[in-house]
Every structure is written in structure tokens, then in C-alpha cells.
PDB file of C-alpha atoms in Angstrom:
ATOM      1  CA  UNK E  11      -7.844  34.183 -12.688  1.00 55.00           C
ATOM      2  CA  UNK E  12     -11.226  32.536 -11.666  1.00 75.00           C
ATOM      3  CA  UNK E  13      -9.081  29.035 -12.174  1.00 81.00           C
ATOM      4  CA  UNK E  14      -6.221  29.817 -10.476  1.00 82.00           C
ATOM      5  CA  UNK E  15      -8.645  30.364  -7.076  1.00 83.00           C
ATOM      6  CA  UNK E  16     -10.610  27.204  -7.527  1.00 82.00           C
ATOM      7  CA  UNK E  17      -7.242  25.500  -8.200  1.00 84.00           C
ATOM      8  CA  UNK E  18      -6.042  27.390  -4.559  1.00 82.00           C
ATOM      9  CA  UNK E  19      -9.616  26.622  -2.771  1.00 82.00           C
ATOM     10  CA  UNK E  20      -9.210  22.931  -3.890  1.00 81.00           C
ATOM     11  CA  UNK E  21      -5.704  22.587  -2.863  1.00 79.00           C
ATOM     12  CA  UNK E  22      -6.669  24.118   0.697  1.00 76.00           C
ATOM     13  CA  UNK E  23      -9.594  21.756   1.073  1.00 72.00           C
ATOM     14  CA  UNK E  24      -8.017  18.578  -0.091  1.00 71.00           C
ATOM     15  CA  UNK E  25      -4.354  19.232   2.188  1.00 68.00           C
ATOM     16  CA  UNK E  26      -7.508  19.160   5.217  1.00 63.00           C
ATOM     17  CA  UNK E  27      -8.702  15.687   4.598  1.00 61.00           C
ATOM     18  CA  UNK E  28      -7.032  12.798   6.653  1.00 62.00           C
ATOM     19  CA  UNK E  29      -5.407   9.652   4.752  1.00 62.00           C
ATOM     20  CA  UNK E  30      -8.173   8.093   4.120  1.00 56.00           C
ATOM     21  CA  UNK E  31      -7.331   4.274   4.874  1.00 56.00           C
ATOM     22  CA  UNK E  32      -6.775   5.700   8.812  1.00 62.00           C
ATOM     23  CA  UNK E  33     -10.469   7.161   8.882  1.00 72.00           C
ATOM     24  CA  UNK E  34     -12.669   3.802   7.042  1.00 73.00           C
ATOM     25  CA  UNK E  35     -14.295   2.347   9.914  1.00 77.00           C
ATOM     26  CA  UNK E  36     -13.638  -1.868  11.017  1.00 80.00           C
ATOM     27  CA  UNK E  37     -16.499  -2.845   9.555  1.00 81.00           C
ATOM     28  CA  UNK E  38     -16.370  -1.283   6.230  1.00 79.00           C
ATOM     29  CA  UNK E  39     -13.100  -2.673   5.670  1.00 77.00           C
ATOM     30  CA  UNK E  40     -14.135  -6.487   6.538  1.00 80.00           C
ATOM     31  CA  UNK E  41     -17.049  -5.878   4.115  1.00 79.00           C
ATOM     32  CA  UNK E  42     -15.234  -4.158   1.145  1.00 78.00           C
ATOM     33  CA  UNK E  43     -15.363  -6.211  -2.013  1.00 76.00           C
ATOM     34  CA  UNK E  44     -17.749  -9.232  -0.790  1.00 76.00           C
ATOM     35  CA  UNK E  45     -20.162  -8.053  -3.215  1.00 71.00           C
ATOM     36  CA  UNK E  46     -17.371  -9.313  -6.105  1.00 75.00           C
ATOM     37  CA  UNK E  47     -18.705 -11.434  -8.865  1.00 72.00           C
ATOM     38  CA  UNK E  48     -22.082 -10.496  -8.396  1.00 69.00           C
ATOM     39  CA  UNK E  49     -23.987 -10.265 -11.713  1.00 73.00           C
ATOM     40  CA  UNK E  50     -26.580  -7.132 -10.829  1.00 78.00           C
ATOM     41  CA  UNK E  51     -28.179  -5.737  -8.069  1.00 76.00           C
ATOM     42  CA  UNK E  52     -31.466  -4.689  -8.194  1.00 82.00           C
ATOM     43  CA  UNK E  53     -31.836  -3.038  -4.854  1.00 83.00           C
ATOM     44  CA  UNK E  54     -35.206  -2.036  -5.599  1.00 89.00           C
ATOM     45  CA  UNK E  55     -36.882  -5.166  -5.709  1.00 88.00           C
ATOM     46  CA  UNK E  56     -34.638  -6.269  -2.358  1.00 88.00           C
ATOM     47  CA  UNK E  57     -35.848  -3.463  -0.404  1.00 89.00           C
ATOM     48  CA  UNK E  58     -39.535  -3.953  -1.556  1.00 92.00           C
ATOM     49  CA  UNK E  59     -38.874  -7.601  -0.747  1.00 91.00           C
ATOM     50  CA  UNK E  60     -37.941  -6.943   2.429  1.00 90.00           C
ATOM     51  CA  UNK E  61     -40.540  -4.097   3.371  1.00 92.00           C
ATOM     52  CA  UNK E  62     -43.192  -6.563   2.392  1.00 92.00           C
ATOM     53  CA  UNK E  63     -41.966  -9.684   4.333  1.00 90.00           C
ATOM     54  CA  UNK E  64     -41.417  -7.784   7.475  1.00 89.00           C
ATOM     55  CA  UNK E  65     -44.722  -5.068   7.411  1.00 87.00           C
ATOM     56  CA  UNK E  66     -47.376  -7.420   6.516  1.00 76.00           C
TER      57      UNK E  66
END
């Protein structure tokens, strides 16, 4: 029984979200996938990079 509701709430909540290639913004779209091919990401370091160079 306790399946059957979640399966219901799901189903209620899911038919309420829009398409979702209507609601991604301009600019999301001309940036999806440019980071392609890129070996890693450390983010960390690039943020502490960039706090550094610009709060000194």
C-alpha cells in the first residue's frame, strides 16, 4: 500500500514539471558540453586560485 502512494505522489509531481528543453535558459544551452574532453577538474584548486589572485 505504502508503494502504491509514493508511486501516485510521484506520478502527480512529475505530470507538474514542464518539458524540460522549453525551461533551460540561452545561456546554459550555448555552454552545455564545452567542458568535453577535459581530463579532470579540480575545482578546488581553481577557486583557491582565483580567491588568491583577486583578494591579495
Amino acid at each position: 500500500m505504502n508503494l502504491k502512494l509514493i508511486e501516485d505522489y510521484l506520478s502527480a509531481v512529475s505530470s507538474k514539471i514542464p518539458n524540460q528543453k522549453e525551461t533551460i535558459p540561452p545561456i546554459t544551452k550555448k555552454l552545455a558540453g564545452i567542458l568535453k574532453g577535459k581530463k579532470e577538474i579540480d575545482y578546488r584548486r581553481d577557486i583557491s586560485e582565483f580567491l588568491e589572485k583577486n583578494y591579495k
